[in-house]
PDB file of C-alpha atoms in Angstrom:
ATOM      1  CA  UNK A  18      42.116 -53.925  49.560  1.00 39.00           C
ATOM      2  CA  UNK A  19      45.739 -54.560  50.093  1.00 42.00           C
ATOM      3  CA  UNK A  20      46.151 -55.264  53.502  1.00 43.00           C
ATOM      4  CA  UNK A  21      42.991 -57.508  55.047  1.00 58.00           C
ATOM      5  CA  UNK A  22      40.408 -59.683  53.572  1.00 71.00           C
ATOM      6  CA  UNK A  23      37.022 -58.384  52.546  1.00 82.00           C
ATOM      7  CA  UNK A  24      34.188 -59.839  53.489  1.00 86.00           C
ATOM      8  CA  UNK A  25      33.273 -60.922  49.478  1.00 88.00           C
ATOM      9  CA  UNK A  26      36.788 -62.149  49.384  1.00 93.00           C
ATOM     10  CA  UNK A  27      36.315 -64.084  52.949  1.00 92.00           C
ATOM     11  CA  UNK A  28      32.689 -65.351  51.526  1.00 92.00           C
ATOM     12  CA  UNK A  29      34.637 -66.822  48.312  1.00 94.00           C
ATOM     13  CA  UNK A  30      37.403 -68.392  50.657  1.00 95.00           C
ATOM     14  CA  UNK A  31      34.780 -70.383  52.290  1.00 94.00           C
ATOM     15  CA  UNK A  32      32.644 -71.534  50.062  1.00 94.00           C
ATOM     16  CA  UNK A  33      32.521 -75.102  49.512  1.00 95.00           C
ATOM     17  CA  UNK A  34      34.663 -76.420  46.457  1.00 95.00           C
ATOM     18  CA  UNK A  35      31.000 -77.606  45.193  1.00 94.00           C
ATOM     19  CA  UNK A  36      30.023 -73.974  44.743  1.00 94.00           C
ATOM     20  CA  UNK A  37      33.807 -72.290  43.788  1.00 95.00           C
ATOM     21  CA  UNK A  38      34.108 -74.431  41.196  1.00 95.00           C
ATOM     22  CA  UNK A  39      31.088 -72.617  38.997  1.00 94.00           C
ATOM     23  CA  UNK A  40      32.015 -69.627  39.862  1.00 93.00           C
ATOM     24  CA  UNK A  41      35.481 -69.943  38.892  1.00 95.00           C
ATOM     25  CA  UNK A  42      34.473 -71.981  35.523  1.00 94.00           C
ATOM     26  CA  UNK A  43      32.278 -68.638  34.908  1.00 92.00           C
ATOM     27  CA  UNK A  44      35.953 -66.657  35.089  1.00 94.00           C
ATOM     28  CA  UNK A  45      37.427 -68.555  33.317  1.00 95.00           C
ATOM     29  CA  UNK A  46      36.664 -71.819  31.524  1.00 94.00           C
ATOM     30  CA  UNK A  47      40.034 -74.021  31.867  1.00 96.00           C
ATOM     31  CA  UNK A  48      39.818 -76.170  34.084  1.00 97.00           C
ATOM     32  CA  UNK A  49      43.552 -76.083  35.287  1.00 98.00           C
ATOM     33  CA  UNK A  50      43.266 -72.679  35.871  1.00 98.00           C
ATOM     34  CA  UNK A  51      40.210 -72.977  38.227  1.00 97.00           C
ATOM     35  CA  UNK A  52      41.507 -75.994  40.307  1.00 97.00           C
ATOM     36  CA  UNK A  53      44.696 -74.062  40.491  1.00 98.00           C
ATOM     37  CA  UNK A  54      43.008 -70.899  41.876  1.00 98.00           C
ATOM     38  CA  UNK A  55      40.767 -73.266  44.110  1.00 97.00           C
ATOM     39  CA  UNK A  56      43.697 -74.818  45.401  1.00 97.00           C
ATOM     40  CA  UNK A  57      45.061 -71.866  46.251  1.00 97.00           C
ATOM     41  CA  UNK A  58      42.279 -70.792  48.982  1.00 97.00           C
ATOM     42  CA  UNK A  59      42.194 -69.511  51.476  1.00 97.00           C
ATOM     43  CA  UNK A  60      43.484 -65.652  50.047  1.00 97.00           C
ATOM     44  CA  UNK A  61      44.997 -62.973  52.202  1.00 95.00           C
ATOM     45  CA  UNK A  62      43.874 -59.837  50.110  1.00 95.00           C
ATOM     46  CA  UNK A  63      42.066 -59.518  46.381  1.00 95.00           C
ATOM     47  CA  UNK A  64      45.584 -58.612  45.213  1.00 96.00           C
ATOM     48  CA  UNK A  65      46.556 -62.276  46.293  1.00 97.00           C
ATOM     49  CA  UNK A  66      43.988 -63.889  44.355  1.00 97.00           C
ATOM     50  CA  UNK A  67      44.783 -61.781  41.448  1.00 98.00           C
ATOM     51  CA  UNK A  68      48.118 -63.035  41.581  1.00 98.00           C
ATOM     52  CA  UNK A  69      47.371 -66.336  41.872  1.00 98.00           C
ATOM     53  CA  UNK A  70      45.054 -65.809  38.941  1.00 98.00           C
ATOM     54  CA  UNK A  71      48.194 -64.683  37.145  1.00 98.00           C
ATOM     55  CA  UNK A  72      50.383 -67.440  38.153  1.00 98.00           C
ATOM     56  CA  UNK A  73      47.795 -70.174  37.242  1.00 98.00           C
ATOM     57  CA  UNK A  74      47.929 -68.259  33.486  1.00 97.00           C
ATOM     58  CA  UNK A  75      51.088 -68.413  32.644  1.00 96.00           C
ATOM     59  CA  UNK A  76      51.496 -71.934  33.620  1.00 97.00           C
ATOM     60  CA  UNK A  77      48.523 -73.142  31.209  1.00 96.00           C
ATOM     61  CA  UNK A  78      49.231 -75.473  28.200  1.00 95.00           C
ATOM     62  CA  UNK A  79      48.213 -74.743  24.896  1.00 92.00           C
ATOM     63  CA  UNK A  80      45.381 -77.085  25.063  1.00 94.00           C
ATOM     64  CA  UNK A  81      44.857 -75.540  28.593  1.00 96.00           C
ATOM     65  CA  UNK A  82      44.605 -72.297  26.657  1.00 94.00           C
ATOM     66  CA  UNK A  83      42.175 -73.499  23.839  1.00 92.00           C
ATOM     67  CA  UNK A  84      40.017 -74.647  26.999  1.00 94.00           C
ATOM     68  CA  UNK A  85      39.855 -71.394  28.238  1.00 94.00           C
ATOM     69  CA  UNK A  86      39.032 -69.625  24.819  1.00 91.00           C
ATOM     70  CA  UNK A  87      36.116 -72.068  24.019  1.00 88.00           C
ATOM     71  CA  UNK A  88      34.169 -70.083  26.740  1.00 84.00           C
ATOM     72  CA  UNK A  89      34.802 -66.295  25.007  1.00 84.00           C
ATOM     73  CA  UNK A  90      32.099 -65.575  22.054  1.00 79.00           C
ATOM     74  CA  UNK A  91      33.506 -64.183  18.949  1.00 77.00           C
ATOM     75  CA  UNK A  92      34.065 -60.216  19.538  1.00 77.00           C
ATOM     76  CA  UNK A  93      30.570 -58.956  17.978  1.00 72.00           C
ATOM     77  CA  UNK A  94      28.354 -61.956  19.038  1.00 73.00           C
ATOM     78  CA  UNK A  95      28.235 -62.210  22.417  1.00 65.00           C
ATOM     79  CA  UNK A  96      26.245 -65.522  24.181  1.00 69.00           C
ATOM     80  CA  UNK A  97      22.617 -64.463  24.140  1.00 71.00           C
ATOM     81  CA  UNK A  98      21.124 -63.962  27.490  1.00 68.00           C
ATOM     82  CA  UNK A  99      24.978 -63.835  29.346  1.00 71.00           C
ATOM     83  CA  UNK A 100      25.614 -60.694  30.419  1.00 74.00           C
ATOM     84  CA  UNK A 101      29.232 -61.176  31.097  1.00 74.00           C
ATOM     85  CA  UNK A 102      29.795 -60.664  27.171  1.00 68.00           C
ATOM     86  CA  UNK A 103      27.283 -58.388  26.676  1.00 66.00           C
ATOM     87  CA  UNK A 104      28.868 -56.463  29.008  1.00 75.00           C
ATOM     88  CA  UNK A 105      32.747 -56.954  27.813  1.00 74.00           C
ATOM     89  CA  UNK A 106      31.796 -56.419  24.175  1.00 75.00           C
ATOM     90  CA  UNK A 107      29.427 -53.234  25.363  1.00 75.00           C
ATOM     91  CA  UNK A 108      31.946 -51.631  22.573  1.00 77.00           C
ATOM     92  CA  UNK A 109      30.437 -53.198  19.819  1.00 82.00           C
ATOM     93  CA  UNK A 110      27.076 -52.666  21.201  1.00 80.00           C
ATOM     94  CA  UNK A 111      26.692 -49.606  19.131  1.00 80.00           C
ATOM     95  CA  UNK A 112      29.210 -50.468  16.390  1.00 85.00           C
ATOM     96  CA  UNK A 113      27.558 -49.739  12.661  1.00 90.00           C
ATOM     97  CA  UNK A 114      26.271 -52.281  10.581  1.00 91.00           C
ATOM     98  CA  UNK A 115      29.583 -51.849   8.168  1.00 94.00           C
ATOM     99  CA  UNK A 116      31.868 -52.201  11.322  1.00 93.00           C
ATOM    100  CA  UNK A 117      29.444 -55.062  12.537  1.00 89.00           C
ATOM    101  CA  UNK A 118      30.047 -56.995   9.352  1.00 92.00           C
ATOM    102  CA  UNK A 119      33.934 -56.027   9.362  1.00 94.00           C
ATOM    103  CA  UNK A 120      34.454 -57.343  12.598  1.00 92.00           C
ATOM    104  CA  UNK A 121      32.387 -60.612  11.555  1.00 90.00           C
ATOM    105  CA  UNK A 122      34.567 -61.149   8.344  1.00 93.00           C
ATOM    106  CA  UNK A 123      38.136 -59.713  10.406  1.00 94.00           C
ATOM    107  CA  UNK A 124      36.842 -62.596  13.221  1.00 92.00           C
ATOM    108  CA  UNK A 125      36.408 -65.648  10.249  1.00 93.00           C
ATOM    109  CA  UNK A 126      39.753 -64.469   8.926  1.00 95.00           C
ATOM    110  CA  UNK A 127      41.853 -64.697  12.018  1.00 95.00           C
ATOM    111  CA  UNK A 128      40.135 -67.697  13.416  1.00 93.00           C
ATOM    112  CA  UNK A 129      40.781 -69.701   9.756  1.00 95.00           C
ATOM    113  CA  UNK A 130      44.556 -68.084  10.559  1.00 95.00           C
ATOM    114  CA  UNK A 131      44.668 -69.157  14.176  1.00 94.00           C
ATOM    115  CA  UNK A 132      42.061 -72.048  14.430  1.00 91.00           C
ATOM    116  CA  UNK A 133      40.115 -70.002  17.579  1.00 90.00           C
ATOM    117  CA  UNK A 134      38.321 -67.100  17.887  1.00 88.00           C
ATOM    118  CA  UNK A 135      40.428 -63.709  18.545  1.00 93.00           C
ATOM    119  CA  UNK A 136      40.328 -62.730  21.876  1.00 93.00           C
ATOM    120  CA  UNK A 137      40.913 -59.575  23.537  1.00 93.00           C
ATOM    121  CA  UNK A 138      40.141 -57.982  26.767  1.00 93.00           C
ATOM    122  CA  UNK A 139      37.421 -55.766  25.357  1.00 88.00           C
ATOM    123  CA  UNK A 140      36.421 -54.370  28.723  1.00 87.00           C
ATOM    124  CA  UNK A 141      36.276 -50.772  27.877  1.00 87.00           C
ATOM    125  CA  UNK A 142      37.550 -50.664  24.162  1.00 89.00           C
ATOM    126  CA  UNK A 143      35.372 -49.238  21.422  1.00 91.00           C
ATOM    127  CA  UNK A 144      34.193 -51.396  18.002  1.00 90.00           C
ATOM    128  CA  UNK A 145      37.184 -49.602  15.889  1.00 93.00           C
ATOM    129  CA  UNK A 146      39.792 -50.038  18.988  1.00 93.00           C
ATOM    130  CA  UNK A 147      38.555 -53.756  18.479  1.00 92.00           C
ATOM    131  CA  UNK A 148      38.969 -53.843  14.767  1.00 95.00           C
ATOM    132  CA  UNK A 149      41.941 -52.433  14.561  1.00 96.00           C
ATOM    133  CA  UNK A 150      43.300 -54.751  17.034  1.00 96.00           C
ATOM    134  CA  UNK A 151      42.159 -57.689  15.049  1.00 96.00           C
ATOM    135  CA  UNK A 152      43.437 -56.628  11.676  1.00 96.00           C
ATOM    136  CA  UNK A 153      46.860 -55.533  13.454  1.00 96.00           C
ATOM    137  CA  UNK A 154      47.272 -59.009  15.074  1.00 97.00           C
ATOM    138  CA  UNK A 155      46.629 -61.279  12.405  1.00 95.00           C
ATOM    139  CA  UNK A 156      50.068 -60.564  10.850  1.00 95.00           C
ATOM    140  CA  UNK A 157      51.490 -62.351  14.082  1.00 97.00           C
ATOM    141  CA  UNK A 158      52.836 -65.985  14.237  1.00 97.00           C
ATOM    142  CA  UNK A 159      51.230 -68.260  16.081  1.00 95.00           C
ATOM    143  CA  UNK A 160      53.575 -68.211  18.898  1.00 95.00           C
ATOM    144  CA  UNK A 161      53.279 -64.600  19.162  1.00 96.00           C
ATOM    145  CA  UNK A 162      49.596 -64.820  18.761  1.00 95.00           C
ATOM    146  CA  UNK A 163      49.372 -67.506  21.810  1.00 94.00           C
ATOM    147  CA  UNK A 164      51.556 -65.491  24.159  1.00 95.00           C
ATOM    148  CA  UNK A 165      49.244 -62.669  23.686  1.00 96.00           C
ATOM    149  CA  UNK A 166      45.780 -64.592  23.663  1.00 95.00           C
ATOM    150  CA  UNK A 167      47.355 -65.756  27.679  1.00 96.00           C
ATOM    151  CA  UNK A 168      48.084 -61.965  28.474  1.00 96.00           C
ATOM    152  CA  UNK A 169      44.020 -60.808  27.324  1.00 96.00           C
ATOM    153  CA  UNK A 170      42.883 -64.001  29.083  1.00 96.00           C
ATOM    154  CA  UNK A 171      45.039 -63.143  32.353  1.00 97.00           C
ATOM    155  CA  UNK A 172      43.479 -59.498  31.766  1.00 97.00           C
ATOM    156  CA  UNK A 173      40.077 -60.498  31.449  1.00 95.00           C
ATOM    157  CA  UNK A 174      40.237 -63.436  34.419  1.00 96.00           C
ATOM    158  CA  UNK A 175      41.590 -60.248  36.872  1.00 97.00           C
ATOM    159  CA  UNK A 176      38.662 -58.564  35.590  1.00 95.00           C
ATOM    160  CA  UNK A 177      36.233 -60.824  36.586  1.00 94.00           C
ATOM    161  CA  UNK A 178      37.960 -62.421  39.988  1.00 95.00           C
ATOM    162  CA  UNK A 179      37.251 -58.442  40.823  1.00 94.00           C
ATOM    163  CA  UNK A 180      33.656 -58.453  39.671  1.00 92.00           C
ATOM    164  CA  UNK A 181      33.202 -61.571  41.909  1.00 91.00           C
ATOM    165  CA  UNK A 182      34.541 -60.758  44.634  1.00 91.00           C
ATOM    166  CA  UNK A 183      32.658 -57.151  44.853  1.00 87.00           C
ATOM    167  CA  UNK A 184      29.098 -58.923  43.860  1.00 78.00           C
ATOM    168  CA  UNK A 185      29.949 -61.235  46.304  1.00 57.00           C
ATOM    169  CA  UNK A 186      30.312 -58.641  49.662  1.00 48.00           C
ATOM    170  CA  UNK A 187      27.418 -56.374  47.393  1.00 51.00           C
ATOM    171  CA  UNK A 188      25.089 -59.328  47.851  1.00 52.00           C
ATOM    172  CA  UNK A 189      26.031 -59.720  52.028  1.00 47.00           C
ATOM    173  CA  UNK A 190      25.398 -56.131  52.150  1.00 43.00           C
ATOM    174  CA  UNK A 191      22.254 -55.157  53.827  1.00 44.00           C
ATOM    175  CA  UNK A 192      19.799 -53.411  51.796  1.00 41.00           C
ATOM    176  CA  UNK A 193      19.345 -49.864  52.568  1.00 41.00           C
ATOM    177  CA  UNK A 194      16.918 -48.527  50.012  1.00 40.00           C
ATOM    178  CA  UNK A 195      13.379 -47.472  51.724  1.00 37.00           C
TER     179      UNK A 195
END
């Protein structure tokens, strides 16, 4: 998907700002990242838009940052009824009760460290990958912390830019089930 435009990819370059907006908020929930990205329309390839995804990142604020975070559930808890973080946090799906209640306390203890919930790109990583991430984290300064809070965020917006896209052209396809 290097070299032309797909039709999902063409079908998200020309929708109206109206409807990118959502979709882009559902990404990711700063705001300066999504008019960024929007701005940025129309995109040559998916690779382009994943750049741009990346560029719009690292250019956030902190408070630009904290905007985006606000939308990511504690890891453990995802938002009932969205399967976006049902789906990311599959890992802890799973999890036993003692990891469950691990992660809960590891989560209370980094955000009372941090002041927001931990965030990682769980997409694929199991409850004790998860846990172990947390625990190993917390020793970090803020600074450190917030640098690697924008990397998971970039990681997770790439994520879903990709899912959107490919529901996107899924959705134009016909249907060819009998």
């Amino acid at each position: 998907m290097t070299s032309s435009s797909t039709p999902g990819l063409t079908r998200f370059n020309t929708l109206a700002d109206g409807e990118a907006t959502p979709a882009l908020h559902e990404v990711c929930a700063s705001a300066a990242w999504g008019e960024t990205v929007l701005a940025g329309r129309p995109y040559a390839t998916e690779e382009a838009l994943l750049s741009a995804s990346d560029a719009a990142m690292a250019e956030l604020t902190a408070e630009d940052l904290a905007e985006a975070m606000a939308g990511h559930p504690p890891i453990g808890r995802p938002k009932p009824g969205d399967p976006t973080s049902s789906r990311e946090q599959r890992g802890m799906a799973g999890a036993s009760e003692e990891l469950k209640t691990e992660m809960l306390e590891l989560n209370l203890a980094y955000q009372e460290r941090f002041g927001h919930v931990f965030l990682i790109c769980a997409t694929g990583a199991t409850g004790e990958q998860m846990r172990d991430a947390v625990k190993s984290r917390t020793g970090n300064s803020p600074e450190q912390e917030q640098e690697i809070v924008r990397t998971e965020l970039g990681k997770i917006n790439r994520i879903r830019l990709t899912r959107l896209v490919r529901e996107t052209l899924a959705e134009e396809a016909p249907v060819q089930d009998s």
